[in-house]
PDB file of C-alpha atoms in Angstrom:
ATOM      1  CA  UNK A 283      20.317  41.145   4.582  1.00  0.00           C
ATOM      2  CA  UNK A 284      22.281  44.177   4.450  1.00  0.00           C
ATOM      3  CA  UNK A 285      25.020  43.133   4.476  1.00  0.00           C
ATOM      4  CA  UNK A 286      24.544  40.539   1.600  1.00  0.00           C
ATOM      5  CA  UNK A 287      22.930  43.429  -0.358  1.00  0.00           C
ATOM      6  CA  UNK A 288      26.011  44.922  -0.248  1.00  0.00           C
ATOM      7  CA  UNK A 289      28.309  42.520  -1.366  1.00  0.00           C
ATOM      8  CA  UNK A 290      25.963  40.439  -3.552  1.00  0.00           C
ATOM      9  CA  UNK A 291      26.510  37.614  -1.669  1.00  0.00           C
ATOM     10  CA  UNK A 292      23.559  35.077  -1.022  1.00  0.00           C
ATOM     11  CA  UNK A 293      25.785  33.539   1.817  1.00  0.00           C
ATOM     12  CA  UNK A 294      28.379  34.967   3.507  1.00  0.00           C
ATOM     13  CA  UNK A 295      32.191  33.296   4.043  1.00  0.00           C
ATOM     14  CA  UNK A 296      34.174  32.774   6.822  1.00  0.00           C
ATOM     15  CA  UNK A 297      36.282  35.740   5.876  1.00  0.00           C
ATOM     16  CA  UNK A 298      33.935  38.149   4.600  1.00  0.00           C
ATOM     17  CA  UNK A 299      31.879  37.675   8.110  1.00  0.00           C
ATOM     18  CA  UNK A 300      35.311  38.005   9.982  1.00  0.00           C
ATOM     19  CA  UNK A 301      36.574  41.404   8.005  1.00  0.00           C
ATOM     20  CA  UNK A 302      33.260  42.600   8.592  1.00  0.00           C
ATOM     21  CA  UNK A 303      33.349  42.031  12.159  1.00  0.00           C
ATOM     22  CA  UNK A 304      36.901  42.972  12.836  1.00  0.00           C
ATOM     23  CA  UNK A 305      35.938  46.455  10.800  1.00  0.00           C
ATOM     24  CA  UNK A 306      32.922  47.343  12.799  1.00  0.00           C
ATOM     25  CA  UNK A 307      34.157  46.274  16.081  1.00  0.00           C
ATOM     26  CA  UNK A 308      38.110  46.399  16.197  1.00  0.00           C
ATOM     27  CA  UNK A 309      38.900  42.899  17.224  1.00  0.00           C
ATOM     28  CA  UNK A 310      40.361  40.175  16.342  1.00  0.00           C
ATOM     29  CA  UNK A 311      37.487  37.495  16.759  1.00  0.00           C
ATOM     30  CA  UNK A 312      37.390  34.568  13.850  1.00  0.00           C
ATOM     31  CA  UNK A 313      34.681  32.203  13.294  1.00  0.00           C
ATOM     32  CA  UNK A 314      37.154  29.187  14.349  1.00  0.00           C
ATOM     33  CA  UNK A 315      37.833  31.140  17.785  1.00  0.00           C
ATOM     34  CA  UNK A 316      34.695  30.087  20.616  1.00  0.00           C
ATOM     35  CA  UNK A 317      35.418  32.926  22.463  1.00  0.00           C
ATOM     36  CA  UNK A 318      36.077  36.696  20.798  1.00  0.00           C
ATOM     37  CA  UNK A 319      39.215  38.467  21.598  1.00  0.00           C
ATOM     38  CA  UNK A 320      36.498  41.337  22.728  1.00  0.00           C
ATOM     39  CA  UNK A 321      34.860  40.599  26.093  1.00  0.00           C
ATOM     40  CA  UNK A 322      34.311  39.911  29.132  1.00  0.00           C
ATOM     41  CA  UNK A 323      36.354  37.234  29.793  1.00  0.00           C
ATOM     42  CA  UNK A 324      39.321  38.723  28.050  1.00  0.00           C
ATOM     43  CA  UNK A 325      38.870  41.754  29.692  1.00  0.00           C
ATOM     44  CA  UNK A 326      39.784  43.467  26.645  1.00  0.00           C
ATOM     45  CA  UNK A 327      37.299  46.579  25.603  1.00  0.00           C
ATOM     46  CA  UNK A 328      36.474  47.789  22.299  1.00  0.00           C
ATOM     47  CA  UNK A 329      39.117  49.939  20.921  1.00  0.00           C
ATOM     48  CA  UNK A 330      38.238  53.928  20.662  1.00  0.00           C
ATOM     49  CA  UNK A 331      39.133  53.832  17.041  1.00  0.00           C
ATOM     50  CA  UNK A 332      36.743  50.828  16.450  1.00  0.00           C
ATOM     51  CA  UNK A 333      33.337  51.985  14.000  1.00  0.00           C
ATOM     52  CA  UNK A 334      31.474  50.785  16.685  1.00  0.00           C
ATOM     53  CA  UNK A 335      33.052  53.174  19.239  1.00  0.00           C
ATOM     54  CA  UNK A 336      33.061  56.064  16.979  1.00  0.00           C
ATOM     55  CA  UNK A 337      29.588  55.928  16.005  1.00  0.00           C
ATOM     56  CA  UNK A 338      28.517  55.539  19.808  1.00  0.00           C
ATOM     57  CA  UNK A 339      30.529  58.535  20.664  1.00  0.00           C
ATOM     58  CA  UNK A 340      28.660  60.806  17.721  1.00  0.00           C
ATOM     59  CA  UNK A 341      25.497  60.020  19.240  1.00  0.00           C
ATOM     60  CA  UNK A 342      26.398  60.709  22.852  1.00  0.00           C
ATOM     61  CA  UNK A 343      27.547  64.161  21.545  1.00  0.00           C
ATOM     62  CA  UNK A 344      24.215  64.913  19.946  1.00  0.00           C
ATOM     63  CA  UNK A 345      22.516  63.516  22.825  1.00  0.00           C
ATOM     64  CA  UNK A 346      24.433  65.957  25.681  1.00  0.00           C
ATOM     65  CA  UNK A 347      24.480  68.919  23.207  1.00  0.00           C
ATOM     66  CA  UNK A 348      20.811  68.218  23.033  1.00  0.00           C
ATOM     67  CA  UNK A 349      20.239  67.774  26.837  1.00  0.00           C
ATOM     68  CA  UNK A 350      22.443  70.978  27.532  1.00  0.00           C
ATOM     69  CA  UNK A 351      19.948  73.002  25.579  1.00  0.00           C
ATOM     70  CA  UNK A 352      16.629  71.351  26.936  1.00  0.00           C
ATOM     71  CA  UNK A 353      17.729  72.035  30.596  1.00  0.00           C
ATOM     72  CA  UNK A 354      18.912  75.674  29.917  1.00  0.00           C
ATOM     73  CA  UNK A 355      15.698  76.681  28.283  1.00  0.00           C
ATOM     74  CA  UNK A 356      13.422  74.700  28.909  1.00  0.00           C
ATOM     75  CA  UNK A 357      13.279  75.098  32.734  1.00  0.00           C
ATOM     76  CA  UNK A 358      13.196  71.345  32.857  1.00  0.00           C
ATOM     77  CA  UNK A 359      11.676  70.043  36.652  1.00  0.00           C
ATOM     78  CA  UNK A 360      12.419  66.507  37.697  1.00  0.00           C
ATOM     79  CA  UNK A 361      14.513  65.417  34.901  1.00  0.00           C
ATOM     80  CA  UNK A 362      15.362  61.982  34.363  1.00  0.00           C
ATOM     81  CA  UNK A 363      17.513  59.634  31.795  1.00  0.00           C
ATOM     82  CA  UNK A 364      15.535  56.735  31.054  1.00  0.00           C
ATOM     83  CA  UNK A 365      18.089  53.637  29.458  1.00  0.00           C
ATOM     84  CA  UNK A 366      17.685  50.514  28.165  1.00  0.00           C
ATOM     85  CA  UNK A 367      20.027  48.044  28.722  1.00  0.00           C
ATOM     86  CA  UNK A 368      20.791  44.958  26.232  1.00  0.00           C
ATOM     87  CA  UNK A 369      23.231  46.772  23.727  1.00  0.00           C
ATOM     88  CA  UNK A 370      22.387  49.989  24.887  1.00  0.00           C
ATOM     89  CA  UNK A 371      24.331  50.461  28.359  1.00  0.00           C
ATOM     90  CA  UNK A 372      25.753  47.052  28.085  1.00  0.00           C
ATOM     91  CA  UNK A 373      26.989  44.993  24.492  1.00  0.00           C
ATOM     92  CA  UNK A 374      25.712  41.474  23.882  1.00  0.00           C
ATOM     93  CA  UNK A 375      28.629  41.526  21.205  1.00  0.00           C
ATOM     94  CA  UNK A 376      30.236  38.646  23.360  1.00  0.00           C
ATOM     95  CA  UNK A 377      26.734  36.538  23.759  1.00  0.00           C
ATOM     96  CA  UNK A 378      26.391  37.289  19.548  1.00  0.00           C
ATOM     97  CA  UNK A 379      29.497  36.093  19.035  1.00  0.00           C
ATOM     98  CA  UNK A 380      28.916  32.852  21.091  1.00  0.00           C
ATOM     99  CA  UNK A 381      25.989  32.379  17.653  1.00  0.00           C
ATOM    100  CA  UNK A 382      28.890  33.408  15.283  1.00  0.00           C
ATOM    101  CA  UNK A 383      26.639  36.588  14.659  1.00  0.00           C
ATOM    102  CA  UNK A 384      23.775  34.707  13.058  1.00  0.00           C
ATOM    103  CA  UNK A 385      20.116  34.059  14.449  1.00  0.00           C
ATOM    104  CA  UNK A 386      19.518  35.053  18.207  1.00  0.00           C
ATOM    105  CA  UNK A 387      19.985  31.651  20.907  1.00  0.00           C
ATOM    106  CA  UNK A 388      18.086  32.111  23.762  1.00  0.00           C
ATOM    107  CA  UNK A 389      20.567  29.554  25.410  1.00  0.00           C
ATOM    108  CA  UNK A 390      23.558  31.573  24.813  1.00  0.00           C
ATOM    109  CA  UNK A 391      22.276  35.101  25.189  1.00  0.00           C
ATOM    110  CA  UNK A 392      20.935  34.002  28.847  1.00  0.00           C
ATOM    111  CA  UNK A 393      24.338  31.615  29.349  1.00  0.00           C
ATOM    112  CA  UNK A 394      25.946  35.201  28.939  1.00  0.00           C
ATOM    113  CA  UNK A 395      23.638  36.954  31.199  1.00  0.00           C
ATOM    114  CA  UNK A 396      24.660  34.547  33.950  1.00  0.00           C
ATOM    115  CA  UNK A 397      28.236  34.937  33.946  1.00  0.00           C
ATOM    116  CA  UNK A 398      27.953  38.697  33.720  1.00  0.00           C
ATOM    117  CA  UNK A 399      29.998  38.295  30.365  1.00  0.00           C
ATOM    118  CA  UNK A 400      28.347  41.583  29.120  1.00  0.00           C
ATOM    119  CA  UNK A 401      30.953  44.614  28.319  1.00  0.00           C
ATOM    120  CA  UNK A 402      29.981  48.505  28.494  1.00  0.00           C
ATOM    121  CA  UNK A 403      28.882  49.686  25.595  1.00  0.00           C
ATOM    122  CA  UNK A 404      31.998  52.144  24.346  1.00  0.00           C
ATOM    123  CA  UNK A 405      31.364  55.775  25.532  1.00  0.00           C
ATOM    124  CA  UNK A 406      27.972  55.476  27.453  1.00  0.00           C
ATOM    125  CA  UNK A 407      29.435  55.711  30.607  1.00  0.00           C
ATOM    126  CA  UNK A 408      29.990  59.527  29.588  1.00  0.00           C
ATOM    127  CA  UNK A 409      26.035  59.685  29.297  1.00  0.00           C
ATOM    128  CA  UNK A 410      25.811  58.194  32.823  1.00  0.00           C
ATOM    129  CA  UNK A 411      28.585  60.318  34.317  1.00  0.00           C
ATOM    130  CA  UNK A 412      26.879  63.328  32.675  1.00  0.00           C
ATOM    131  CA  UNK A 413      23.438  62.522  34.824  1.00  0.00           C
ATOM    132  CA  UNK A 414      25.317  61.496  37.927  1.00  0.00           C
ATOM    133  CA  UNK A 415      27.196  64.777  38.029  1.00  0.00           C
ATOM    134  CA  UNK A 416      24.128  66.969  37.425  1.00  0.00           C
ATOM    135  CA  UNK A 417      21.717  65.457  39.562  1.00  0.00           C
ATOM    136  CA  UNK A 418      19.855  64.256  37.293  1.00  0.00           C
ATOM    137  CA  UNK A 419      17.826  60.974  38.173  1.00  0.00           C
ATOM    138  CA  UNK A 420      18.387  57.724  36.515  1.00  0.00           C
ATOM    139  CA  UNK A 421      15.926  54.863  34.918  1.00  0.00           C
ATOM    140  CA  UNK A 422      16.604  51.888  33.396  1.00  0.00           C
ATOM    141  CA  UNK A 423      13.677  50.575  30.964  1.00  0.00           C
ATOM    142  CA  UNK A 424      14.705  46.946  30.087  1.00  0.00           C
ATOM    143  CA  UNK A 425      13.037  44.550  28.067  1.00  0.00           C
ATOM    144  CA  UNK A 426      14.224  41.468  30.137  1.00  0.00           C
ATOM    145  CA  UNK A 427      11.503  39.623  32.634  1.00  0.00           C
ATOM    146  CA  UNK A 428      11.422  40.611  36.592  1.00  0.00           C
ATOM    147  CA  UNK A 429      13.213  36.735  37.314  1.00  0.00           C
ATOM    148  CA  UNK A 430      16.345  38.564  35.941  1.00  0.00           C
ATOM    149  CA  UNK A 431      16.400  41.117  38.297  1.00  0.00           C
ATOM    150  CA  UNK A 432      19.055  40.514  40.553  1.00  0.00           C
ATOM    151  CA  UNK A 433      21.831  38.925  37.490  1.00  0.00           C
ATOM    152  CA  UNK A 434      20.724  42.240  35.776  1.00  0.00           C
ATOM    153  CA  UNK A 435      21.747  44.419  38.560  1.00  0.00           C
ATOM    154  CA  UNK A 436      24.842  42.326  38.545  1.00  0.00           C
ATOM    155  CA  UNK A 437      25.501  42.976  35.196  1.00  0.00           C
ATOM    156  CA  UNK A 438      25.563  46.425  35.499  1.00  0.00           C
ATOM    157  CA  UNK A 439      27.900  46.721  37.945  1.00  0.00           C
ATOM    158  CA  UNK A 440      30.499  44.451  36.625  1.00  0.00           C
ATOM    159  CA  UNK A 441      30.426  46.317  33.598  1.00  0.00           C
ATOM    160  CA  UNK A 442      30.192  49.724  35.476  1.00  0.00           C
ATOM    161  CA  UNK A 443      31.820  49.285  38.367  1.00  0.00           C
ATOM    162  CA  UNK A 444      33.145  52.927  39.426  1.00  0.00           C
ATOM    163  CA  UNK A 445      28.981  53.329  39.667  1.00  0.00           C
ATOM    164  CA  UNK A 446      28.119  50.528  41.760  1.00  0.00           C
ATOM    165  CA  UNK A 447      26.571  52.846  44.377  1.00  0.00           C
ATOM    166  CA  UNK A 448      24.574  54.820  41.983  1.00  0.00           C
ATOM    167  CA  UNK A 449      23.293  51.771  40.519  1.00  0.00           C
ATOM    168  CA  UNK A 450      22.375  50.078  43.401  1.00  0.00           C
ATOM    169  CA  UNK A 451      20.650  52.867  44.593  1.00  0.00           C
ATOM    170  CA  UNK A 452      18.716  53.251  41.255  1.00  0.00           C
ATOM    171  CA  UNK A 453      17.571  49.570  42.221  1.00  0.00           C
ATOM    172  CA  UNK A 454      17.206  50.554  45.707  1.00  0.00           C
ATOM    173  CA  UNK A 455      14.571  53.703  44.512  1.00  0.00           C
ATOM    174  CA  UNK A 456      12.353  51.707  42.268  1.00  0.00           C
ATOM    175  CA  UNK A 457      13.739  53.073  39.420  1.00  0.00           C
ATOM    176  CA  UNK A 458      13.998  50.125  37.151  1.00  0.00           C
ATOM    177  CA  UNK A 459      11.425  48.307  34.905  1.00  0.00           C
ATOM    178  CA  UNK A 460      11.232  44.776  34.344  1.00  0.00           C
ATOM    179  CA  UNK A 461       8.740  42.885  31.789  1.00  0.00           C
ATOM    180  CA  UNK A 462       5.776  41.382  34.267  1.00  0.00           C
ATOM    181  CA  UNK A 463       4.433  37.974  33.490  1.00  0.00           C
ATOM    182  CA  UNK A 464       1.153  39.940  32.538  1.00  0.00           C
ATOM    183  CA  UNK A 465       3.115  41.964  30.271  1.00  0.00           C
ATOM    184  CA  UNK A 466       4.904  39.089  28.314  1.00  0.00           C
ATOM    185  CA  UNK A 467       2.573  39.138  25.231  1.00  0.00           C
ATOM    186  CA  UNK A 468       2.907  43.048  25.185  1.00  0.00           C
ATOM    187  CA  UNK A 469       4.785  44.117  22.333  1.00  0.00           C
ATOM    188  CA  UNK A 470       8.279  45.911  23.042  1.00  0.00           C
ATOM    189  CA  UNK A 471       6.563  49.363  22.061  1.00  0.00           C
ATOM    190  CA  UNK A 472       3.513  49.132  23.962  1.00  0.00           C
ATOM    191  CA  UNK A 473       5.542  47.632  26.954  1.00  0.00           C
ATOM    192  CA  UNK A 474       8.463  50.871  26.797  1.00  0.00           C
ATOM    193  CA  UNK A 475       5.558  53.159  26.316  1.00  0.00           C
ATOM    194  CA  UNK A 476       4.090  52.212  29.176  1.00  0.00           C
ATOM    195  CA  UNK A 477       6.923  52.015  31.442  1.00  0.00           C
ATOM    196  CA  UNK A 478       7.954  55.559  30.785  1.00  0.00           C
ATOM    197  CA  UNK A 479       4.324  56.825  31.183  1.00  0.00           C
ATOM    198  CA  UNK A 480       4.445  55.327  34.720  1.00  0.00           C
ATOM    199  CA  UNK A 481       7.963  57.552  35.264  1.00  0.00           C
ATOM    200  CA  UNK A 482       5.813  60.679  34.241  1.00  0.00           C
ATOM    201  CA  UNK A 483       3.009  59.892  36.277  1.00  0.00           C
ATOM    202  CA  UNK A 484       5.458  60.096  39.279  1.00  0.00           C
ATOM    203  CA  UNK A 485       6.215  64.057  37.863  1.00  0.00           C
ATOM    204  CA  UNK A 486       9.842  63.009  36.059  1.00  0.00           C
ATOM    205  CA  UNK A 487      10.270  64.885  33.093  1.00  0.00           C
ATOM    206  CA  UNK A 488      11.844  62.686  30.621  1.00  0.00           C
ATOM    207  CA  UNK A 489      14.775  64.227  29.114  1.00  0.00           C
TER     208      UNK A 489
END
């Protein structure tokens, strides 16, 4: 909707959908291609110029500038990161592009899950590098169900894989979240909420 507000467009071309794309995220994916030039099976990442890269990289700035100043004055006890993980510490961009950007397919996004054909999100591994290097402890808060447990983990490390120890002992610790089947009528806010209450009930400070 944003995008057609924009351009005053009810329905978006080919082309307009492709320059969009290949603005945002620096590739060279076209509606006609099935697979994006971006991804995991191209092993191609998303170029440091890319929007998509640049805006990333502003907020992980803010973000450490922001963490530098909470732990220096703040006296901060137990700190933690708590991450998410779909498009936040990984990019579906390869499972959207499967959908040719439009409605979300269920079929798809979890085809994508199980072939590990997720990507890093550009930059974030800074924000997990910071954490790792200052002893600070690591969540992840994710809003897929506990059956994906082990094909998340996998993810992870394929798209992090100068972590794999740290991540598997994140796993290991208990430090991940997964939506229970008693939770899957929860909505996303009440579920996150919760899940992070449960960290500070263990003493973390969430930073």
């Amino acid at each position: 909707p944003y995008i057609q507000q924009q351009t005053g467009e009810s329905a978006l071309n080919t082309n307009v959908i492709n320059d969009i794309v290949n603005y945002y995220y620096g590739s060279s994916y076209t509606l006609e291609n099935s697979c994006p030039a971006i991804g995991y099976q191209s092993g191609i990442t998303f170029p440091i110029s890319s929007q998509y890269s640049l805006d990333i990289q502003q907020i992980i700035d803010s973000a450490i500038s922001c963490v530098d100043s909470a732990m220096t004055t703040s006296n901060v006890s137990n700190p933690i990161f708590v991450f998410d993980i779909d498009d936040t510490l990984t990019s579906g961009y390869e499972g959207s592009c499967q959908y040719g950007f439009g409605a979300y397919n269920s079929i798809l996004w979890n085809s994508a899950e199980n072939s590990s054909a997720f990507v890093r999100t550009p930059n974030m591994f800074k924000l997990l590098n910071y954490a790792f290097t200052n002893n600070i402890d690591v969540a992840f808060v994710t809003g897929r169900t506990i059956d994906k447990y082990a094909i998340t983990e996998s993810n992870l490390i394929a798209a992090y894989p100068e972590y794999q120890s740290q991540i598997e002992s994140i796993f290991n610790k208990g430090n991940t979240r997964f939506v229970l089947p008693s939770e899957e009528s929860w909505t996303v806010d009440s579920y996150k909420n919760y899940a992070r209450q449960s960290l500070i009930n263990q003493n973390y400070h969430i930073v």
